Amino acid sequence: MAEFRCINADEAITLMDEGATITDIRDSQSFAAGHITGALHLNNDNLEQVLHGLEFDTPVIVCCYHGISSQSAAAFLVERGFENVASLNGGFEEWRVNHADKIES
């Protein structure tokens, strides 16, 4: 059975450059205030719609606040059949500190 992996921001950037999809599971207000450029907001209200638009073999990176909740979400995606899933270590807070140039609001 497939498992997700934990990656750092530099690995995430490389994967994104190669076509990975980044998802952000933080609350709507936080996402609107700033998120990783190109991130899809993933929440209970749009979960099925967002997942329907993704291919199971497309790499998916999950981002949360600090890299903890994203691990549960990544495991959920693996259970749903996604083959290449990663959780972003340090979450958005670490990304904000080290890659502020790659944030949009």
PDB file of N, CA, C and O in Angstrom, residues 18-94:
ATOM      1  N   GLU A  18       7.870  20.464 -11.264  1.00  0.00           N
ATOM      2  CA  GLU A  18       7.673  19.278 -12.092  1.00  0.00           C
ATOM      3  C   GLU A  18       6.194  18.941 -12.296  1.00  0.00           C
ATOM      4  O   GLU A  18       5.875  17.903 -12.862  1.00  0.00           O
ATOM      5  N   GLY A  19       5.304  19.787 -11.778  1.00  0.00           N
ATOM      6  CA  GLY A  19       3.873  19.595 -12.020  1.00  0.00           C
ATOM      7  C   GLY A  19       3.046  19.132 -10.841  1.00  0.00           C
ATOM      8  O   GLY A  19       1.857  18.835 -11.006  1.00  0.00           O
ATOM      9  N   ALA A  20       3.631  19.038  -9.662  1.00  0.00           N
ATOM     10  CA  ALA A  20       2.855  18.626  -8.491  1.00  0.00           C
ATOM     11  C   ALA A  20       1.799  19.682  -8.162  1.00  0.00           C
ATOM     12  O   ALA A  20       1.985  20.876  -8.415  1.00  0.00           O
ATOM     13  N   THR A  21       0.712  19.232  -7.587  1.00  0.00           N
ATOM     14  CA  THR A  21      -0.350  20.113  -7.104  1.00  0.00           C
ATOM     15  C   THR A  21      -0.143  20.337  -5.623  1.00  0.00           C
ATOM     16  O   THR A  21       0.074  19.390  -4.870  1.00  0.00           O
ATOM     17  N   ILE A  22      -0.203  21.599  -5.185  1.00  0.00           N
ATOM     18  CA  ILE A  22      -0.111  21.883  -3.756  1.00  0.00           C
ATOM     19  C   ILE A  22      -1.496  22.251  -3.248  1.00  0.00           C
ATOM     20  O   ILE A  22      -2.216  23.019  -3.876  1.00  0.00           O
ATOM     21  N   THR A  23      -1.876  21.627  -2.144  1.00  0.00           N
ATOM     22  CA  THR A  23      -3.164  21.906  -1.518  1.00  0.00           C
ATOM     23  C   THR A  23      -2.913  22.496  -0.137  1.00  0.00           C
ATOM     24  O   THR A  23      -1.918  22.185   0.519  1.00  0.00           O
ATOM     25  N   ASP A  24      -3.810  23.351   0.297  1.00  0.00           N
ATOM     26  CA  ASP A  24      -3.696  24.042   1.580  1.00  0.00           C
ATOM     27  C   ASP A  24      -4.957  23.753   2.370  1.00  0.00           C
ATOM     28  O   ASP A  24      -6.058  24.056   1.918  1.00  0.00           O
ATOM     29  N   ILE A  25      -4.816  23.145   3.547  1.00  0.00           N
ATOM     30  CA  ILE A  25      -5.982  22.763   4.345  1.00  0.00           C
ATOM     31  C   ILE A  25      -6.253  23.722   5.501  1.00  0.00           C
ATOM     32  O   ILE A  25      -7.100  23.439   6.347  1.00  0.00           O
ATOM     33  N   ARG A  26      -5.580  24.853   5.532  1.00  0.00           N
ATOM     34  CA  ARG A  26      -5.846  25.829   6.593  1.00  0.00           C
ATOM     35  C   ARG A  26      -7.249  26.423   6.412  1.00  0.00           C
ATOM     36  O   ARG A  26      -7.875  26.265   5.375  1.00  0.00           O
ATOM     37  N   ASP A  27      -7.733  27.138   7.411  1.00  0.00           N
ATOM     38  CA  ASP A  27      -9.065  27.731   7.333  1.00  0.00           C
ATOM     39  C   ASP A  27      -9.124  28.797   6.234  1.00  0.00           C
ATOM     40  O   ASP A  27      -8.089  29.292   5.777  1.00  0.00           O
ATOM     41  N   SER A  28     -10.330  29.121   5.815  1.00  0.00           N
ATOM     42  CA  SER A  28     -10.543  30.041   4.693  1.00  0.00           C
ATOM     43  C   SER A  28      -9.926  31.410   4.916  1.00  0.00           C
ATOM     44  O   SER A  28      -9.354  31.991   3.989  1.00  0.00           O
ATOM     45  N   GLN A  29     -10.032  31.941   6.115  1.00  0.00           N
ATOM     46  CA  GLN A  29      -9.457  33.261   6.405  1.00  0.00           C
ATOM     47  C   GLN A  29      -7.948  33.261   6.259  1.00  0.00           C
ATOM     48  O   GLN A  29      -7.367  34.169   5.674  1.00  0.00           O
ATOM     49  N   SER A  30      -7.307  32.249   6.796  1.00  0.00           N
ATOM     50  CA  SER A  30      -5.849  32.160   6.694  1.00  0.00           C
ATOM     51  C   SER A  30      -5.417  31.998   5.245  1.00  0.00           C
ATOM     52  O   SER A  30      -4.463  32.629   4.797  1.00  0.00           O
ATOM     53  N   PHE A  31      -6.127  31.153   4.500  1.00  0.00           N
ATOM     54  CA  PHE A  31      -5.809  30.949   3.092  1.00  0.00           C
ATOM     55  C   PHE A  31      -5.950  32.266   2.325  1.00  0.00           C
ATOM     56  O   PHE A  31      -5.084  32.617   1.521  1.00  0.00           O
ATOM     57  N   ALA A  32      -7.036  32.994   2.585  1.00  0.00           N
ATOM     58  CA  ALA A  32      -7.263  34.268   1.887  1.00  0.00           C
ATOM     59  C   ALA A  32      -6.209  35.306   2.236  1.00  0.00           C
ATOM     60  O   ALA A  32      -5.838  36.136   1.398  1.00  0.00           O
ATOM     61  N   ALA A  33      -5.699  35.268   3.457  1.00  0.00           N
ATOM     62  CA  ALA A  33      -4.686  36.228   3.885  1.00  0.00           C
ATOM     63  C   ALA A  33      -3.341  35.978   3.224  1.00  0.00           C
ATOM     64  O   ALA A  33      -2.531  36.891   3.080  1.00  0.00           O
ATOM     65  N   GLY A  34      -3.087  34.751   2.809  1.00  0.00           N
ATOM     66  CA  GLY A  34      -1.840  34.413   2.130  1.00  0.00           C
ATOM     67  C   GLY A  34      -1.669  32.916   2.034  1.00  0.00           C
ATOM     68  O   GLY A  34      -1.984  32.193   2.972  1.00  0.00           O
ATOM     69  N   HIS A  35      -1.208  32.464   0.873  1.00  0.00           N
ATOM     70  CA  HIS A  35      -0.985  31.036   0.657  1.00  0.00           C
ATOM     71  C   HIS A  35       0.131  30.854  -0.366  1.00  0.00           C
ATOM     72  O   HIS A  35       0.511  31.792  -1.057  1.00  0.00           O
ATOM     73  N   ILE A  36       0.635  29.651  -0.443  1.00  0.00           N
ATOM     74  CA  ILE A  36       1.681  29.335  -1.397  1.00  0.00           C
ATOM     75  C   ILE A  36       1.133  29.555  -2.802  1.00  0.00           C
ATOM     76  O   ILE A  36       0.011  29.150  -3.110  1.00  0.00           O
ATOM     77  N   THR A  37       1.909  30.219  -3.616  1.00  0.00           N
ATOM     78  CA  THR A  37       1.489  30.523  -4.985  1.00  0.00           C
ATOM     79  C   THR A  37       1.033  29.253  -5.701  1.00  0.00           C
ATOM     80  O   THR A  37       1.745  28.262  -5.724  1.00  0.00           O
ATOM     81  N   GLY A  38      -0.178  29.312  -6.230  1.00  0.00           N
ATOM     82  CA  GLY A  38      -0.736  28.194  -6.973  1.00  0.00           C
ATOM     83  C   GLY A  38      -1.461  27.154  -6.141  1.00  0.00           C
ATOM     84  O   GLY A  38      -2.002  26.194  -6.681  1.00  0.00           O
ATOM     85  N   ALA A  39      -1.493  27.338  -4.814  1.00  0.00           N
ATOM     86  CA  ALA A  39      -2.128  26.346  -3.945  1.00  0.00           C
ATOM     87  C   ALA A  39      -3.637  26.309  -4.151  1.00  0.00           C
ATOM     88  O   ALA A  39      -4.274  27.339  -4.384  1.00  0.00           O
ATOM     89  N   LEU A  40      -4.186  25.104  -4.043  1.00  0.00           N
ATOM     90  CA  LEU A  40      -5.629  24.917  -4.046  1.00  0.00           C
ATOM     91  C   LEU A  40      -6.094  24.832  -2.601  1.00  0.00           C
ATOM     92  O   LEU A  40      -5.503  24.094  -1.800  1.00  0.00           O
ATOM     93  N   HIS A  41      -7.137  25.595  -2.266  1.00  0.00           N
ATOM     94  CA  HIS A  41      -7.673  25.513  -0.911  1.00  0.00           C
ATOM     95  C   HIS A  41      -8.532  24.263  -0.820  1.00  0.00           C
ATOM     96  O   HIS A  41      -9.450  24.065  -1.610  1.00  0.00           O
ATOM     97  N   LEU A  42      -8.220  23.403   0.115  1.00  0.00           N
ATOM     98  CA  LEU A  42      -8.913  22.133   0.289  1.00  0.00           C
ATOM     99  C   LEU A  42      -9.576  22.126   1.655  1.00  0.00           C
ATOM    100  O   LEU A  42      -8.908  22.269   2.676  1.00  0.00           O
ATOM    101  N   ASN A  43     -10.915  22.025   1.663  1.00  0.00           N
ATOM    102  CA  ASN A  43     -11.643  21.974   2.925  1.00  0.00           C
ATOM    103  C   ASN A  43     -12.818  21.020   2.788  1.00  0.00           C
ATOM    104  O   ASN A  43     -13.047  20.449   1.725  1.00  0.00           O
ATOM    105  N   ASN A  44     -13.577  20.850   3.843  1.00  0.00           N
ATOM    106  CA  ASN A  44     -14.695  19.912   3.813  1.00  0.00           C
ATOM    107  C   ASN A  44     -15.745  20.296   2.780  1.00  0.00           C
ATOM    108  O   ASN A  44     -16.417  19.426   2.233  1.00  0.00           O
ATOM    109  N   ASP A  45     -15.900  21.581   2.511  1.00  0.00           N
ATOM    110  CA  ASP A  45     -16.922  22.031   1.571  1.00  0.00           C
ATOM    111  C   ASP A  45     -16.576  21.737   0.119  1.00  0.00           C
ATOM    112  O   ASP A  45     -17.463  21.532  -0.704  1.00  0.00           O
ATOM    113  N   ASN A  46     -15.295  21.740  -0.224  1.00  0.00           N
ATOM    114  CA  ASN A  46     -14.915  21.553  -1.631  1.00  0.00           C
ATOM    115  C   ASN A  46     -14.076  20.294  -1.868  1.00  0.00           C
ATOM    116  O   ASN A  46     -13.559  20.097  -2.952  1.00  0.00           O
ATOM    117  N   LEU A  47     -13.961  19.457  -0.875  1.00  0.00           N
ATOM    118  CA  LEU A  47     -13.094  18.282  -0.946  1.00  0.00           C
ATOM    119  C   LEU A  47     -13.366  17.434  -2.183  1.00  0.00           C
ATOM    120  O   LEU A  47     -12.453  17.170  -2.970  1.00  0.00           O
ATOM    121  N   GLU A  48     -14.596  17.026  -2.377  1.00  0.00           N
ATOM    122  CA  GLU A  48     -14.908  16.153  -3.506  1.00  0.00           C
ATOM    123  C   GLU A  48     -14.649  16.845  -4.847  1.00  0.00           C
ATOM    124  O   GLU A  48     -14.133  16.237  -5.778  1.00  0.00           O
ATOM    125  N   GLN A  49     -14.994  18.121  -4.934  1.00  0.00           N
ATOM    126  CA  GLN A  49     -14.789  18.870  -6.176  1.00  0.00           C
ATOM    127  C   GLN A  49     -13.302  18.964  -6.517  1.00  0.00           C
ATOM    128  O   GLN A  49     -12.906  18.729  -7.657  1.00  0.00           O
ATOM    129  N   VAL A  50     -12.479  19.308  -5.539  1.00  0.00           N
ATOM    130  CA  VAL A  50     -11.038  19.441  -5.781  1.00  0.00           C
ATOM    131  C   VAL A  50     -10.440  18.082  -6.138  1.00  0.00           C
ATOM    132  O   VAL A  50      -9.687  17.956  -7.103  1.00  0.00           O
ATOM    133  N   LEU A  51     -10.788  17.064  -5.380  1.00  0.00           N
ATOM    134  CA  LEU A  51     -10.210  15.742  -5.630  1.00  0.00           C
ATOM    135  C   LEU A  51     -10.646  15.184  -6.978  1.00  0.00           C
ATOM    136  O   LEU A  51      -9.879  14.485  -7.630  1.00  0.00           O
ATOM    137  N   HIS A  52     -11.850  15.516  -7.394  1.00  0.00           N
ATOM    138  CA  HIS A  52     -12.337  15.059  -8.694  1.00  0.00           C
ATOM    139  C   HIS A  52     -11.506  15.638  -9.838  1.00  0.00           C
ATOM    140  O   HIS A  52     -11.411  15.033 -10.897  1.00  0.00           O
ATOM    141  N   GLY A  53     -10.911  16.803  -9.617  1.00  0.00           N
ATOM    142  CA  GLY A  53     -10.121  17.454 -10.648  1.00  0.00           C
ATOM    143  C   GLY A  53      -8.676  17.001 -10.708  1.00  0.00           C
ATOM    144  O   GLY A  53      -7.920  17.444 -11.566  1.00  0.00           O
ATOM    145  N   LEU A  54      -8.279  16.113  -9.819  1.00  0.00           N
ATOM    146  CA  LEU A  54      -6.891  15.658  -9.763  1.00  0.00           C
ATOM    147  C   LEU A  54      -6.765  14.228 -10.263  1.00  0.00           C
ATOM    148  O   LEU A  54      -7.651  13.409 -10.037  1.00  0.00           O
ATOM    149  N   GLU A  55      -5.664  13.947 -10.922  1.00  0.00           N
ATOM    150  CA  GLU A  55      -5.358  12.587 -11.354  1.00  0.00           C
ATOM    151  C   GLU A  55      -4.686  11.845 -10.199  1.00  0.00           C
ATOM    152  O   GLU A  55      -3.882  12.418  -9.464  1.00  0.00           O
ATOM    153  N   PHE A  56      -5.002  10.561 -10.060  1.00  0.00           N
ATOM    154  CA  PHE A  56      -4.449   9.773  -8.961  1.00  0.00           C
ATOM    155  C   PHE A  56      -2.930   9.659  -9.013  1.00  0.00           C
ATOM    156  O   PHE A  56      -2.290   9.463  -7.992  1.00  0.00           O
ATOM    157  N   ASP A  57      -2.331   9.788 -10.199  1.00  0.00           N
ATOM    158  CA  ASP A  57      -0.878   9.653 -10.294  1.00  0.00           C
ATOM    159  C   ASP A  57      -0.148  10.993 -10.278  1.00  0.00           C
ATOM    160  O   ASP A  57       1.074  11.043 -10.328  1.00  0.00           O
ATOM    161  N   THR A  58      -0.899  12.101 -10.204  1.00  0.00           N
ATOM    162  CA  THR A  58      -0.271  13.416 -10.094  1.00  0.00           C
ATOM    163  C   THR A  58       0.224  13.617  -8.664  1.00  0.00           C
ATOM    164  O   THR A  58      -0.524  13.384  -7.716  1.00  0.00           O
ATOM    165  N   PRO A  59       1.470  14.037  -8.478  1.00  0.00           N
ATOM    166  CA  PRO A  59       1.958  14.298  -7.123  1.00  0.00           C
ATOM    167  C   PRO A  59       1.133  15.399  -6.446  1.00  0.00           C
ATOM    168  O   PRO A  59       0.811  16.413  -7.065  1.00  0.00           O
ATOM    169  N   VAL A  60       0.774  15.167  -5.179  1.00  0.00           N
ATOM    170  CA  VAL A  60       0.000  16.127  -4.390  1.00  0.00           C
ATOM    171  C   VAL A  60       0.766  16.419  -3.113  1.00  0.00           C
ATOM    172  O   VAL A  60       1.193  15.500  -2.408  1.00  0.00           O
ATOM    173  N   ILE A  61       0.927  17.709  -2.824  1.00  0.00           N
ATOM    174  CA  ILE A  61       1.581  18.159  -1.591  1.00  0.00           C
ATOM    175  C   ILE A  61       0.505  18.791  -0.725  1.00  0.00           C
ATOM    176  O   ILE A  61      -0.292  19.606  -1.202  1.00  0.00           O
ATOM    177  N   VAL A  62       0.475  18.443   0.552  1.00  0.00           N
ATOM    178  CA  VAL A  62      -0.512  18.990   1.472  1.00  0.00           C
ATOM    179  C   VAL A  62       0.192  19.918   2.456  1.00  0.00           C
ATOM    180  O   VAL A  62       1.199  19.563   3.061  1.00  0.00           O
ATOM    181  N   CYS A  63      -0.369  21.120   2.603  1.00  0.00           N
ATOM    182  CA  CYS A  63       0.177  22.143   3.499  1.00  0.00           C
ATOM    183  C   CYS A  63      -0.870  22.504   4.544  1.00  0.00           C
ATOM    184  O   CYS A  63      -2.056  22.625   4.236  1.00  0.00           O
ATOM    185  N   CYS A  64      -0.428  22.688   5.780  1.00  0.00           N
ATOM    186  CA  CYS A  64      -1.290  23.185   6.852  1.00  0.00           C
ATOM    187  C   CYS A  64      -0.536  24.318   7.552  1.00  0.00           C
ATOM    188  O   CYS A  64       0.316  24.952   6.947  1.00  0.00           O
ATOM    189  N   TYR A  65      -0.840  24.576   8.802  1.00  0.00           N
ATOM    190  CA  TYR A  65      -0.154  25.653   9.530  1.00  0.00           C
ATOM    191  C   TYR A  65       1.303  25.307   9.847  1.00  0.00           C
ATOM    192  O   TYR A  65       2.206  26.085   9.584  1.00  0.00           O
ATOM    193  N   HIS A  66       1.509  24.143  10.477  1.00  0.00           N
ATOM    194  CA  HIS A  66       2.837  23.792  10.978  1.00  0.00           C
ATOM    195  C   HIS A  66       3.350  22.433  10.519  1.00  0.00           C
ATOM    196  O   HIS A  66       4.395  21.985  10.980  1.00  0.00           O
ATOM    197  N   GLY A  67       2.616  21.738   9.659  1.00  0.00           N
ATOM    198  CA  GLY A  67       3.063  20.450   9.159  1.00  0.00           C
ATOM    199  C   GLY A  67       2.571  19.254   9.946  1.00  0.00           C
ATOM    200  O   GLY A  67       3.056  18.143   9.743  1.00  0.00           O
ATOM    201  N   ILE A  68       1.608  19.463  10.824  1.00  0.00           N
ATOM    202  CA  ILE A  68       1.081  18.351  11.629  1.00  0.00           C
ATOM    203  C   ILE A  68      -0.235  17.832  11.032  1.00  0.00           C
ATOM    204  O   ILE A  68      -0.345  16.659  10.688  1.00  0.00           O
ATOM    205  N   SER A  69      -1.223  18.708  10.898  1.00  0.00           N
ATOM    206  CA  SER A  69      -2.526  18.311  10.346  1.00  0.00           C
ATOM    207  C   SER A  69      -2.404  17.815   8.915  1.00  0.00           C
ATOM    208  O   SER A  69      -3.186  16.969   8.471  1.00  0.00           O
ATOM    209  N   SER A  70      -1.431  18.332   8.198  1.00  0.00           N
ATOM    210  CA  SER A  70      -1.260  17.911   6.804  1.00  0.00           C
ATOM    211  C   SER A  70      -0.912  16.431   6.704  1.00  0.00           C
ATOM    212  O   SER A  70      -1.202  15.788   5.688  1.00  0.00           O
ATOM    213  N   GLN A  71      -0.333  15.864   7.752  1.00  0.00           N
ATOM    214  CA  GLN A  71      -0.002  14.447   7.715  1.00  0.00           C
ATOM    215  C   GLN A  71      -1.264  13.584   7.699  1.00  0.00           C
ATOM    216  O   GLN A  71      -1.345  12.605   6.955  1.00  0.00           O
ATOM    217  N   SER A  72      -2.265  13.977   8.482  1.00  0.00           N
ATOM    218  CA  SER A  72      -3.538  13.247   8.473  1.00  0.00           C
ATOM    219  C   SER A  72      -4.227  13.399   7.125  1.00  0.00           C
ATOM    220  O   SER A  72      -4.794  12.441   6.590  1.00  0.00           O
ATOM    221  N   ALA A  73      -4.194  14.605   6.582  1.00  0.00           N
ATOM    222  CA  ALA A  73      -4.814  14.848   5.282  1.00  0.00           C
ATOM    223  C   ALA A  73      -4.088  14.067   4.188  1.00  0.00           C
ATOM    224  O   ALA A  73      -4.723  13.510   3.283  1.00  0.00           O
ATOM    225  N   ALA A  74      -2.772  13.998   4.273  1.00  0.00           N
ATOM    226  CA  ALA A  74      -1.994  13.233   3.286  1.00  0.00           C
ATOM    227  C   ALA A  74      -2.344  11.751   3.368  1.00  0.00           C
ATOM    228  O   ALA A  74      -2.523  11.082   2.345  1.00  0.00           O
ATOM    229  N   ALA A  75      -2.471  11.234   4.581  1.00  0.00           N
ATOM    230  CA  ALA A  75      -2.851   9.826   4.752  1.00  0.00           C
ATOM    231  C   ALA A  75      -4.242   9.577   4.161  1.00  0.00           C
ATOM    232  O   ALA A  75      -4.487   8.546   3.525  1.00  0.00           O
ATOM    233  N   PHE A  76      -5.152  10.531   4.348  1.00  0.00           N
ATOM    234  CA  PHE A  76      -6.496  10.427   3.775  1.00  0.00           C
ATOM    235  C   PHE A  76      -6.431  10.349   2.248  1.00  0.00           C
ATOM    236  O   PHE A  76      -7.131   9.536   1.629  1.00  0.00           O
ATOM    237  N   LEU A  77      -5.596  11.176   1.635  1.00  0.00           N
ATOM    238  CA  LEU A  77      -5.476  11.160   0.178  1.00  0.00           C
ATOM    239  C   LEU A  77      -4.923   9.824  -0.319  1.00  0.00           C
ATOM    240  O   LEU A  77      -5.376   9.302  -1.339  1.00  0.00           O
ATOM    241  N   VAL A  78      -3.967   9.277   0.398  1.00  0.00           N
ATOM    242  CA  VAL A  78      -3.423   7.964   0.042  1.00  0.00           C
ATOM    243  C   VAL A  78      -4.536   6.921   0.119  1.00  0.00           C
ATOM    244  O   VAL A  78      -4.688   6.084  -0.775  1.00  0.00           O
ATOM    245  N   GLU A  79      -5.340   6.983   1.181  1.00  0.00           N
ATOM    246  CA  GLU A  79      -6.456   6.047   1.332  1.00  0.00           C
ATOM    247  C   GLU A  79      -7.457   6.182   0.189  1.00  0.00           C
ATOM    248  O   GLU A  79      -8.101   5.201  -0.196  1.00  0.00           O
ATOM    249  N   ARG A  80      -7.581   7.380  -0.366  1.00  0.00           N
ATOM    250  CA  ARG A  80      -8.507   7.626  -1.477  1.00  0.00           C
ATOM    251  C   ARG A  80      -7.928   7.183  -2.820  1.00  0.00           C
ATOM    252  O   ARG A  80      -8.582   7.286  -3.834  1.00  0.00           O
ATOM    253  N   GLY A  81      -6.673   6.742  -2.838  1.00  0.00           N
ATOM    254  CA  GLY A  81      -6.098   6.200  -4.060  1.00  0.00           C
ATOM    255  C   GLY A  81      -5.017   7.041  -4.709  1.00  0.00           C
ATOM    256  O   GLY A  81      -4.472   6.655  -5.747  1.00  0.00           O
ATOM    257  N   PHE A  82      -4.677   8.172  -4.110  1.00  0.00           N
ATOM    258  CA  PHE A  82      -3.599   8.984  -4.673  1.00  0.00           C
ATOM    259  C   PHE A  82      -2.268   8.295  -4.401  1.00  0.00           C
ATOM    260  O   PHE A  82      -2.018   7.806  -3.306  1.00  0.00           O
ATOM    261  N   GLU A  83      -1.426   8.243  -5.424  1.00  0.00           N
ATOM    262  CA  GLU A  83      -0.223   7.416  -5.379  1.00  0.00           C
ATOM    263  C   GLU A  83       1.031   8.141  -4.914  1.00  0.00           C
ATOM    264  O   GLU A  83       1.968   7.517  -4.441  1.00  0.00           O
ATOM    265  N   ASN A  84       1.074   9.459  -5.069  1.00  0.00           N
ATOM    266  CA  ASN A  84       2.286  10.214  -4.763  1.00  0.00           C
ATOM    267  C   ASN A  84       1.888  11.442  -3.945  1.00  0.00           C
ATOM    268  O   ASN A  84       1.602  12.497  -4.493  1.00  0.00           O
ATOM    269  N   VAL A  85       1.853  11.278  -2.622  1.00  0.00           N
ATOM    270  CA  VAL A  85       1.368  12.318  -1.720  1.00  0.00           C
ATOM    271  C   VAL A  85       2.470  12.676  -0.727  1.00  0.00           C
ATOM    272  O   VAL A  85       3.173  11.803  -0.228  1.00  0.00           O
ATOM    273  N   ALA A  86       2.583  13.974  -0.449  1.00  0.00           N
ATOM    274  CA  ALA A  86       3.576  14.452   0.515  1.00  0.00           C
ATOM    275  C   ALA A  86       2.959  15.469   1.460  1.00  0.00           C
ATOM    276  O   ALA A  86       2.053  16.216   1.086  1.00  0.00           O
ATOM    277  N   SER A  87       3.456  15.509   2.665  1.00  0.00           N
ATOM    278  CA  SER A  87       3.089  16.504   3.664  1.00  0.00           C
ATOM    279  C   SER A  87       4.253  17.485   3.777  1.00  0.00           C
ATOM    280  O   SER A  87       5.416  17.068   3.829  1.00  0.00           O
ATOM    281  N   LEU A  88       3.945  18.770   3.811  1.00  0.00           N
ATOM    282  CA  LEU A  88       4.978  19.804   3.873  1.00  0.00           C
ATOM    283  C   LEU A  88       5.437  20.019   5.314  1.00  0.00           C
ATOM    284  O   LEU A  88       4.673  20.514   6.152  1.00  0.00           O
ATOM    285  N   ASN A  89       6.668  19.619   5.617  1.00  0.00           N
ATOM    286  CA  ASN A  89       7.242  19.847   6.947  1.00  0.00           C
ATOM    287  C   ASN A  89       7.244  21.335   7.278  1.00  0.00           C
ATOM    288  O   ASN A  89       7.610  22.147   6.446  1.00  0.00           O
ATOM    289  N   GLY A  90       6.852  21.674   8.484  1.00  0.00           N
ATOM    290  CA  GLY A  90       6.865  23.067   8.921  1.00  0.00           C
ATOM    291  C   GLY A  90       5.678  23.872   8.426  1.00  0.00           C
ATOM    292  O   GLY A  90       5.465  24.992   8.873  1.00  0.00           O
ATOM    293  N   GLY A  91       4.923  23.315   7.490  1.00  0.00           N
ATOM    294  CA  GLY A  91       3.712  23.962   6.999  1.00  0.00           C
ATOM    295  C   GLY A  91       3.923  25.357   6.438  1.00  0.00           C
ATOM    296  O   GLY A  91       5.028  25.752   6.057  1.00  0.00           O
ATOM    297  N   PHE A  92       2.825  26.097   6.402  1.00  0.00           N
ATOM    298  CA  PHE A  92       2.854  27.436   5.828  1.00  0.00           C
ATOM    299  C   PHE A  92       3.753  28.373   6.629  1.00  0.00           C
ATOM    300  O   PHE A  92       4.404  29.251   6.057  1.00  0.00           O
ATOM    301  N   GLU A  93       3.796  28.192   7.935  1.00  0.00           N
ATOM    302  CA  GLU A  93       4.606  29.099   8.765  1.00  0.00           C
ATOM    303  C   GLU A  93       6.084  29.022   8.400  1.00  0.00           C
ATOM    304  O   GLU A  93       6.751  30.048   8.288  1.00  0.00           O
ATOM    305  N   GLU A  94       6.586  27.833   8.184  1.00  0.00           N
ATOM    306  CA  GLU A  94       7.987  27.708   7.773  1.00  0.00           C
ATOM    307  C   GLU A  94       8.176  28.235   6.357  1.00  0.00           C
ATOM    308  O   GLU A  94       9.168  28.887   6.049  1.00  0.00           O
TER     309      GLU A  94
END
